[in-house]
XYZ file of C-alpha atoms in Angstrom:
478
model
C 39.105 39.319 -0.894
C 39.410 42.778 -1.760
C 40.790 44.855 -4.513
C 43.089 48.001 -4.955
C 42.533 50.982 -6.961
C 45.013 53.695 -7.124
C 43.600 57.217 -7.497
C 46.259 59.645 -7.255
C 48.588 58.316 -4.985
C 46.197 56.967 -2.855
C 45.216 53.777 -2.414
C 41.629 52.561 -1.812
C 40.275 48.703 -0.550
C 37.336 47.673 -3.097
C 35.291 45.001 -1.592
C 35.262 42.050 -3.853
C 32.507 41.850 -6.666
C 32.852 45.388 -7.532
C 36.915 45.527 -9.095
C 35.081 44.426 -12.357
C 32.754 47.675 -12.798
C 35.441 50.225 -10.824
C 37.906 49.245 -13.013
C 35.475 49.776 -16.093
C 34.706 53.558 -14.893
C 38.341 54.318 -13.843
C 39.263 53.004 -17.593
C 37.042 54.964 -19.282
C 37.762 57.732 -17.170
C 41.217 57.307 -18.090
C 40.170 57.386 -21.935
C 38.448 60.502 -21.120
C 40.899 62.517 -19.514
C 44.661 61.336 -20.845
C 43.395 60.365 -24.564
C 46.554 61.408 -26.883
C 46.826 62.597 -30.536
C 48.304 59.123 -30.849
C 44.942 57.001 -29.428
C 43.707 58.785 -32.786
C 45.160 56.842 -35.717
C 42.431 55.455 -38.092
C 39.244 56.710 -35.905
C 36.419 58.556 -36.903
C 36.372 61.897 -34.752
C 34.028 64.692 -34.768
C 35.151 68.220 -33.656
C 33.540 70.649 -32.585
C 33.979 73.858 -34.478
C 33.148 77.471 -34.770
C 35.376 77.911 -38.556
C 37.792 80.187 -36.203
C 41.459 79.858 -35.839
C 41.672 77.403 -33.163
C 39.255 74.673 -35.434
C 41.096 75.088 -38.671
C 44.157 74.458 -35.890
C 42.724 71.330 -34.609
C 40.935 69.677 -37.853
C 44.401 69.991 -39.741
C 46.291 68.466 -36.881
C 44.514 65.911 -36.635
C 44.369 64.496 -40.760
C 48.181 64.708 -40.088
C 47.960 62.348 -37.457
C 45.828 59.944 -39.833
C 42.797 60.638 -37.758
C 39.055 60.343 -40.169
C 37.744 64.238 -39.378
C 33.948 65.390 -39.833
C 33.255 68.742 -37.944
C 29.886 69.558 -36.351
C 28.276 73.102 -35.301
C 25.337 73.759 -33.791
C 23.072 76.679 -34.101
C 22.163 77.902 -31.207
C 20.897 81.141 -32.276
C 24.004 83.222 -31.462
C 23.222 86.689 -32.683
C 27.125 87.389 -33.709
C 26.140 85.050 -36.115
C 24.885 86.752 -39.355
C 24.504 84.084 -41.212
C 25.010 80.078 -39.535
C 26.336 78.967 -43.052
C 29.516 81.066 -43.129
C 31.095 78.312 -40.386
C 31.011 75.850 -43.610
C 32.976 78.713 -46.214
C 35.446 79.103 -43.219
C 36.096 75.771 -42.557
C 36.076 74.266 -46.818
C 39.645 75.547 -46.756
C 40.577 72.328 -44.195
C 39.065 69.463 -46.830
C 37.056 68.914 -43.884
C 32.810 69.104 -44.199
C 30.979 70.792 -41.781
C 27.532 69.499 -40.458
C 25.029 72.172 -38.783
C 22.305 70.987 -36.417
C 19.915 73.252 -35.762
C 18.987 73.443 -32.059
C 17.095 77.180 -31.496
C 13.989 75.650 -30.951
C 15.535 73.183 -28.286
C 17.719 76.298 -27.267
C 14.612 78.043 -26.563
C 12.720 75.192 -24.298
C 15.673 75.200 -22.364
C 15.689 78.949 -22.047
C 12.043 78.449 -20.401
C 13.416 75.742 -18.309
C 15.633 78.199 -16.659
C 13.536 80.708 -16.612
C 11.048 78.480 -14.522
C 13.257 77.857 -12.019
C 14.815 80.986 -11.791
C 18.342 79.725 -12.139
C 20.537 82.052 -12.125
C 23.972 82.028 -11.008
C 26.670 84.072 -9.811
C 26.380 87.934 -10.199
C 22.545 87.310 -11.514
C 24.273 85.303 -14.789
C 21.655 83.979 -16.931
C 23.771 80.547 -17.410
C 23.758 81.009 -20.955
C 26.757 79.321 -21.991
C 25.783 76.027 -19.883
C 22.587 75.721 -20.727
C 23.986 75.962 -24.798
C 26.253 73.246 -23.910
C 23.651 70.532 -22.731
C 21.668 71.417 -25.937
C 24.922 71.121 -28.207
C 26.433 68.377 -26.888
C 22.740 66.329 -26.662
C 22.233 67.063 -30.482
C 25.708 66.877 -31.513
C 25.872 63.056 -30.542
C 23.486 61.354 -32.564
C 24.708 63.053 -35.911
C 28.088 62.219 -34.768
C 27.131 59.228 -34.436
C 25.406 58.778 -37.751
C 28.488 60.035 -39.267
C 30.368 56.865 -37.776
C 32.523 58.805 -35.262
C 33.436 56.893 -31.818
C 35.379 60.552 -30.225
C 34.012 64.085 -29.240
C 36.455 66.791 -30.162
C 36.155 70.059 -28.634
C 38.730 73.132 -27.939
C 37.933 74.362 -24.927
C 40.883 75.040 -22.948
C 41.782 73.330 -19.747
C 41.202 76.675 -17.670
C 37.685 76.967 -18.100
C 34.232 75.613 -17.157
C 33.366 74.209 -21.011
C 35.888 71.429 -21.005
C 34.365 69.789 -18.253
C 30.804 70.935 -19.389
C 31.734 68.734 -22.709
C 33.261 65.663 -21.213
C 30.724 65.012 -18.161
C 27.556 65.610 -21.215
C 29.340 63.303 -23.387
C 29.795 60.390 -20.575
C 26.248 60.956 -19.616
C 24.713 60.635 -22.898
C 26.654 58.238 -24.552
C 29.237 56.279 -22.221
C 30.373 54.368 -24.920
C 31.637 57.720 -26.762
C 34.987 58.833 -26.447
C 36.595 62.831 -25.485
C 39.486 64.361 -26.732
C 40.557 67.522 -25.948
C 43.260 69.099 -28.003
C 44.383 71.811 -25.500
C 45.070 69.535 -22.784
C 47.188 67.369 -25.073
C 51.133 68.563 -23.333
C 52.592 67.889 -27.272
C 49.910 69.742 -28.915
C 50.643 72.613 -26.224
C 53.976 72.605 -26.861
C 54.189 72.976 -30.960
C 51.026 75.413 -30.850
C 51.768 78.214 -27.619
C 50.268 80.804 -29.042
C 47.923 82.238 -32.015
C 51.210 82.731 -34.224
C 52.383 79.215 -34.722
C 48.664 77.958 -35.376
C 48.864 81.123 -38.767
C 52.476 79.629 -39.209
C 51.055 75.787 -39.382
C 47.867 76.620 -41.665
C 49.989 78.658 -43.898
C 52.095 75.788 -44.758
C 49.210 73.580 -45.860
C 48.018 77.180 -48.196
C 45.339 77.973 -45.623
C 45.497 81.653 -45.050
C 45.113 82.751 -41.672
C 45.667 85.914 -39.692
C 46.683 86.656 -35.796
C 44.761 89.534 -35.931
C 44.340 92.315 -33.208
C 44.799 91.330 -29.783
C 40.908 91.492 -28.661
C 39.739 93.356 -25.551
C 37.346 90.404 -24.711
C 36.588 87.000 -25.773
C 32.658 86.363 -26.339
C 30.150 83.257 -26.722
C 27.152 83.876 -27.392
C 23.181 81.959 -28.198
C 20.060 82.842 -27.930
C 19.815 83.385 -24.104
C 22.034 85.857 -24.272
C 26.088 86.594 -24.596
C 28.960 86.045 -22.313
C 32.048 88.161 -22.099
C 35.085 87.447 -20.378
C 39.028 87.456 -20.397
C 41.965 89.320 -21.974
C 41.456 93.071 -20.557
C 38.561 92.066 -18.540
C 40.876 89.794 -16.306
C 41.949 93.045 -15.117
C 39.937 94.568 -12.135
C 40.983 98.057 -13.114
C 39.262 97.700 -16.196
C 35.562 99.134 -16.382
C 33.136 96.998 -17.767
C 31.979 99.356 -20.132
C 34.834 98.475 -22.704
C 32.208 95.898 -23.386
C 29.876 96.809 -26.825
C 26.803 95.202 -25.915
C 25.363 93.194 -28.878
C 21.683 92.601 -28.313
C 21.572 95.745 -27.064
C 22.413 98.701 -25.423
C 23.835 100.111 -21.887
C 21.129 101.782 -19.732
C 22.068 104.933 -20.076
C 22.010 104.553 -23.205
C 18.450 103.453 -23.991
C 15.524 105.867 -24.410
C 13.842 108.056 -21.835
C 10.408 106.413 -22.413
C 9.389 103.624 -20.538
C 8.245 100.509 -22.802
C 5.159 98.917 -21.515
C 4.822 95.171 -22.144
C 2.673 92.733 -21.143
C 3.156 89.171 -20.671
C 0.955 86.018 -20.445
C 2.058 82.949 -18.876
C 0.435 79.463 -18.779
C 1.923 76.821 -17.004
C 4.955 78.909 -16.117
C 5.533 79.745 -20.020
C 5.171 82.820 -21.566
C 3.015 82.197 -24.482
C 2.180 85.438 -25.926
C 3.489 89.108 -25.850
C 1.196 91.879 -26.033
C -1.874 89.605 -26.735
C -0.101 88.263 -29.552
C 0.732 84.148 -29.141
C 3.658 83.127 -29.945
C 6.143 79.830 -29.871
C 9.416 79.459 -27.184
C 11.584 81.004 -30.348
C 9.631 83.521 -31.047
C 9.021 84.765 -28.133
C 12.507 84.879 -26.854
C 13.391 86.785 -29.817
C 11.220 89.827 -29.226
C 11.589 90.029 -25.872
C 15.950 90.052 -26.561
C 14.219 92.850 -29.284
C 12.847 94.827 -26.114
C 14.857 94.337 -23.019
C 17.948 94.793 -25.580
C 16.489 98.500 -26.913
C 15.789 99.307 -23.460
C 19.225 98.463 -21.859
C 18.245 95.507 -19.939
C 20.088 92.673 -18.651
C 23.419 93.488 -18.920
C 25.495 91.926 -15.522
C 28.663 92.190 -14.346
C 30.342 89.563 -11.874
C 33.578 87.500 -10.261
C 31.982 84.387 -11.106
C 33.229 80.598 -9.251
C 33.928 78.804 -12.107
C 34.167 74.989 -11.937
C 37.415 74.105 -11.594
C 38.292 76.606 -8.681
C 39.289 79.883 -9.404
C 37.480 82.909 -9.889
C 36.881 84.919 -13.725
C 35.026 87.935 -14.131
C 32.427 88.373 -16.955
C 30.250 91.090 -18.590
C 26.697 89.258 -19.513
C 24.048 90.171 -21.917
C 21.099 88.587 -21.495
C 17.884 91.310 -21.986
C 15.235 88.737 -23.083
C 15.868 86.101 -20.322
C 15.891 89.303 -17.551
C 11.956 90.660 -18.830
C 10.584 87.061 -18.649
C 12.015 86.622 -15.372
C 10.349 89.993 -13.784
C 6.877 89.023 -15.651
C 7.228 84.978 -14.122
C 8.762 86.456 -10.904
C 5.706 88.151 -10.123
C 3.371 85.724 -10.291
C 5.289 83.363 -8.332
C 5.494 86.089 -5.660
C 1.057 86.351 -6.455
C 1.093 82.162 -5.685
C 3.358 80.813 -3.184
C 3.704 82.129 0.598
C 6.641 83.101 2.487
C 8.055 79.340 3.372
C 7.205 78.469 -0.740
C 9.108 80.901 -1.394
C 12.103 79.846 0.329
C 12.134 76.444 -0.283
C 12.035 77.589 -4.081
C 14.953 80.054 -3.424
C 16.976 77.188 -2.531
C 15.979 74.512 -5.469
C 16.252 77.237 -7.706
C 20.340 77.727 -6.161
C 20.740 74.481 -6.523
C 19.275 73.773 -9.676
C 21.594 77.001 -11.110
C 25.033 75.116 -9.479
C 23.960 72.022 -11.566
C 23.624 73.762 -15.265
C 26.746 76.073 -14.661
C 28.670 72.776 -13.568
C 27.691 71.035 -16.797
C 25.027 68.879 -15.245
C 21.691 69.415 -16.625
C 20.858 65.623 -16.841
C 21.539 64.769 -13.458
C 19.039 63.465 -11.511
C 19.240 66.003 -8.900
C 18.489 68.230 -11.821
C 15.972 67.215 -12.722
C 13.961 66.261 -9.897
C 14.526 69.577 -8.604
C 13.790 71.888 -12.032
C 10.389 72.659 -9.933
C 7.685 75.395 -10.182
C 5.195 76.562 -8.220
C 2.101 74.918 -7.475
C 0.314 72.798 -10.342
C 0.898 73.552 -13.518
C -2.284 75.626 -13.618
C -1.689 77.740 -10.819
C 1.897 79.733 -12.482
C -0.714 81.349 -15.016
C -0.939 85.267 -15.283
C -1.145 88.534 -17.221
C 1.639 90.846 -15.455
C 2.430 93.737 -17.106
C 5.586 95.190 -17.168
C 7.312 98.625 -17.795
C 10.783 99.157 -17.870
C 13.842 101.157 -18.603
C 16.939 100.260 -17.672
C 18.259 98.095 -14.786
C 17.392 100.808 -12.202
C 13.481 101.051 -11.140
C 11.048 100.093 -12.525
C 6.919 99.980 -13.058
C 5.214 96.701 -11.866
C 1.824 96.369 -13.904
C -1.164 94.861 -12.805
C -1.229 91.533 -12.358
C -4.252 88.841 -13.028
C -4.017 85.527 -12.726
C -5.555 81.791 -10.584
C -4.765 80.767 -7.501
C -3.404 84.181 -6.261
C -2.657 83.924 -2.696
C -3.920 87.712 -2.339
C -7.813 88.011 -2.594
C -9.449 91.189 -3.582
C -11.768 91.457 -0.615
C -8.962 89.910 1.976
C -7.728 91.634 4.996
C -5.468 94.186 4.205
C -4.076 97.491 6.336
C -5.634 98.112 9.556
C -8.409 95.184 9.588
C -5.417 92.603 9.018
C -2.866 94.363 11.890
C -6.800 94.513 14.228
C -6.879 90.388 13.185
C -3.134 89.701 14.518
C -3.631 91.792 17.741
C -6.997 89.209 18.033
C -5.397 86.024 17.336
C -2.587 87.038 19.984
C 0.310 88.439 17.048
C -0.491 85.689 14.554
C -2.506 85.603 11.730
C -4.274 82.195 10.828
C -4.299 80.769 7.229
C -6.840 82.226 5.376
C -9.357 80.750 3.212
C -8.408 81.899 0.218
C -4.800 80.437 0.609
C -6.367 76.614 1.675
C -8.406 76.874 -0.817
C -5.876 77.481 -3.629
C -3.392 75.270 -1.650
C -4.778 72.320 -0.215
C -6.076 69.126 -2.165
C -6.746 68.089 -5.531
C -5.681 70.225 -8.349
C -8.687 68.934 -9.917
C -11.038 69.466 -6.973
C -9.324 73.087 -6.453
C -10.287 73.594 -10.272
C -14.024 72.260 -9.889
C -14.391 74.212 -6.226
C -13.469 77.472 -8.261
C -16.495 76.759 -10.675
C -18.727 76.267 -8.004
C -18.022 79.172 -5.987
C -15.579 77.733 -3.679
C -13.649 75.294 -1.786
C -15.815 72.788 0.301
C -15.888 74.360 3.846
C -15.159 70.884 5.307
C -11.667 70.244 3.828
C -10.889 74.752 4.486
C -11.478 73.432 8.096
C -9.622 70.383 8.134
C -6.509 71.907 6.312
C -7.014 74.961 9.079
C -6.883 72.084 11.994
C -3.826 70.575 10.443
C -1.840 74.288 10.704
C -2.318 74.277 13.630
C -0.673 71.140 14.807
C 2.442 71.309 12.128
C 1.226 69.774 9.246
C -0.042 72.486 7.084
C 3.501 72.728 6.144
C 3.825 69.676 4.601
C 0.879 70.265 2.983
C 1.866 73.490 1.232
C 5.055 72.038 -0.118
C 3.221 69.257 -1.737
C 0.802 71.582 -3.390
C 3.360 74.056 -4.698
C 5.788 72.290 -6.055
C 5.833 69.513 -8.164
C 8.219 67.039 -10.121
């Protein structure tokens, strides 16, 4: 016997066995995506909020509908944010208390996740917003929970990326948890069209609210860096430059001298800045201090968003962009040319999965890779900068480099590939920083070098195909 499930319009046979657990995803599902004002009534909810116009909106609507409301920010270090506190004056007005978590420290391990793999999407877009969202939505739960509330309320609207960002973190972290989503409710679209009738609404409870200016731009912004997009900026005819850059400044605008700054990395972290050690925070707050002074990072693209269509954004993200060149270099110092694609790719990949809202994926996960053992993305490049054009690569020291001091190099290496018939064999000091144990790699180093027996054995395996296999081993891992 066989079951039927009905998924718009179409109809699909589910062998018997597994109706019980389809029909336990398609219901939640359902509870995800068509939940009403109504569904509501005597729950504990907790919104979302940012103490602007649209969460007074949504906290006041809902007490009306006899709905329990507790509203929840997160500080993500968003420098439009003078002070994180000022969400709790704004929203006292709506009877409503205001939790904050604090998240910059988790904000800034995630920043060095990214930055590890590289994953950047569309236009060279730092994926700030996403990344925020797996942090908010992961810390937001539990102290929603605590709180006794059942439903996640958020007000992204139904034509951008964060509503399903919200919804798919939610399901993954906490099944069990309901969604609600205010501005894909038709009745709550239909009293509230526009800014005026949310002033209109407020005023009659004796909240005072204002319309305000129509704004250029609208902007989110953490630690990574800020995102600008919509209202003028929809328009293709409109430069980019109406954009005020927060964190910093345009190129042009930063100073003639070049800023020299050097970086050390262990284990594919930065952990100190001009010889100075420092913690994930800390670090990506001076280097938003540098690459922001210096007019760095600031991107323009037609991103894909999730749902289909195509918006255009102005990003700022000068702290994320200097770590990248310093980590960048390295990898290029570690991992040879077929490394380096297979990174390339993982690295695309791994960007598609944070901008879709799916950091916790498995396919995440197992693919946030970086090169070689942990030991080998360790370095001192130096940097000097100014500006997005140019720039002055420092020099590098580091282990494991895959380019030896006394190596072939100019004429003796073009001499070596006219020997070996137009291709040049592995050479020892790529086997030896490739091939076998980390451990044994790290002992060999003490000792003067890699055991001569395993250089040739790794150099008879390249020959017959497998030295491929090998490398991919060594340099990545999981």
């Amino acid at each position: 016997m066989s079951g039927r499930v009905a998924l718009r319009d179409r109809c699909f046979c589910i062998p018997r066995g597994k109706c019980a657990i389809l029909s336990a995803v398609f219901s939640k599902r359902k509870g995800t995506f068509r939940m009403k004002l109504a569904d509501l009534k005597g729950k504990t909810v907790g919104v979302c909020v940012s103490g602007g116009l649209d969460s007074k909106t949504i906290c006041c609507v809902l007490q009306d509908a006899g709905v329990n409301v507790k509203a929840f920010s997160a500080n993500v270090g968003q420098p439009d944010e003078k002070d994180i506190n000022d969400i709790k004056k704004k929203m006292a007005p709506t009877g409503v208390d205001t939790t904050i978590v604090d998240v910059t420290a988790d904000m800034a391990e995630i920043c060095f996740e990214t930055l590890k793999c590289q994953a950047m999407y569309d236009g060279g877009y730092w994926n700030s917003t996403g990344i925020a969202r797996a942090v908010t939505v992961r810390a937001l739960l539990p102290e929603m929970k605590k709180a006794g509330c059942t439903v996640l309320v958020h007000g992204a609207t139904g034509r951008g990326n964060d509503q399903m960002r919200f919804e798919r973190y939610t399901n993954v972290l906490d099944p069990e948890f309901g969604v609600y989503s205010p501005w894909r409710d038709a009745d709550l679209l239909k009293k509230f069209p526009g800014r005026t009738q949310m002033v209109e609404f407020l005023a009659e409870r004796g909240i005072t609210a204002f319309v305000g200016t129509k704004k250029k731009y609208s902007t989110d912004a953490n630690l990574a860096g800020l995102s600008h997009e919509a209202e003028d900026l929809e328009s293709m005819e409109t430069s980019m430059r109406i954009v005020k850059p927060t964190m910093g400044v345009w190129p042009d605008q930063a100073p003639d001298e070049i800023e020299k700054v050097t970086l050390k990395f262990e284990k594919g972290r930065c952990v100190a800045v001009n010889g100075k050690e420092m913690a994930p925070y800390d670090v990506m707050l001076e280097m938003n201090k540098v690459g922001g002074r210096n007019g760095i990072g600031m991107k323009h693209a037609l991103e894909n968003r999730i749902i289909g269509t195509k918006s255009r954004g102005v990003y700022e993200a000068p702290g994320m962009e200097v770590l990248s060149w310093g980590l960048k270099y390295i990898y290029e110092g570690i991992m040879d040319r077929r490394s380096t694609l297979l990174f390339q790719q993982l690295s695309k990949l791994v960007s598609d999965q944070i901008y879709d809202g799916r950091w916790f994926d498995p396919a995440t996960r197992a693919d946030a890779v970086a090169p070689a053992d942990p030991r080998g993305a360790r370095g001192h490049p130096g940097v000097g900068r100014q500006g997005d054009g140019g720039g002055d690569a420092r020099p590098l020291q580091g282990q494991h480099l895959l380019r030896e001091p006394d190596g072939p190099r100019g004429d003796d290496l073009q001499r070596s590939r006219q020997l070996d018939g137009g291709l040049q064999r592995p050479e020892p000091a790529q086997l030896a920083g490739l091939c076998g144990d980390p451990e044994r790699r790290g002992e060999d180093a003490r000792q003067g070098g890699p055991d001569r027996r395993e250089v040739r054995r790794s150099h008879d395996d390249a020959g017959d195909g497998r030295w491929f296999r090998m490398n991919l081993s060594a340099v990545f891992f999981v």
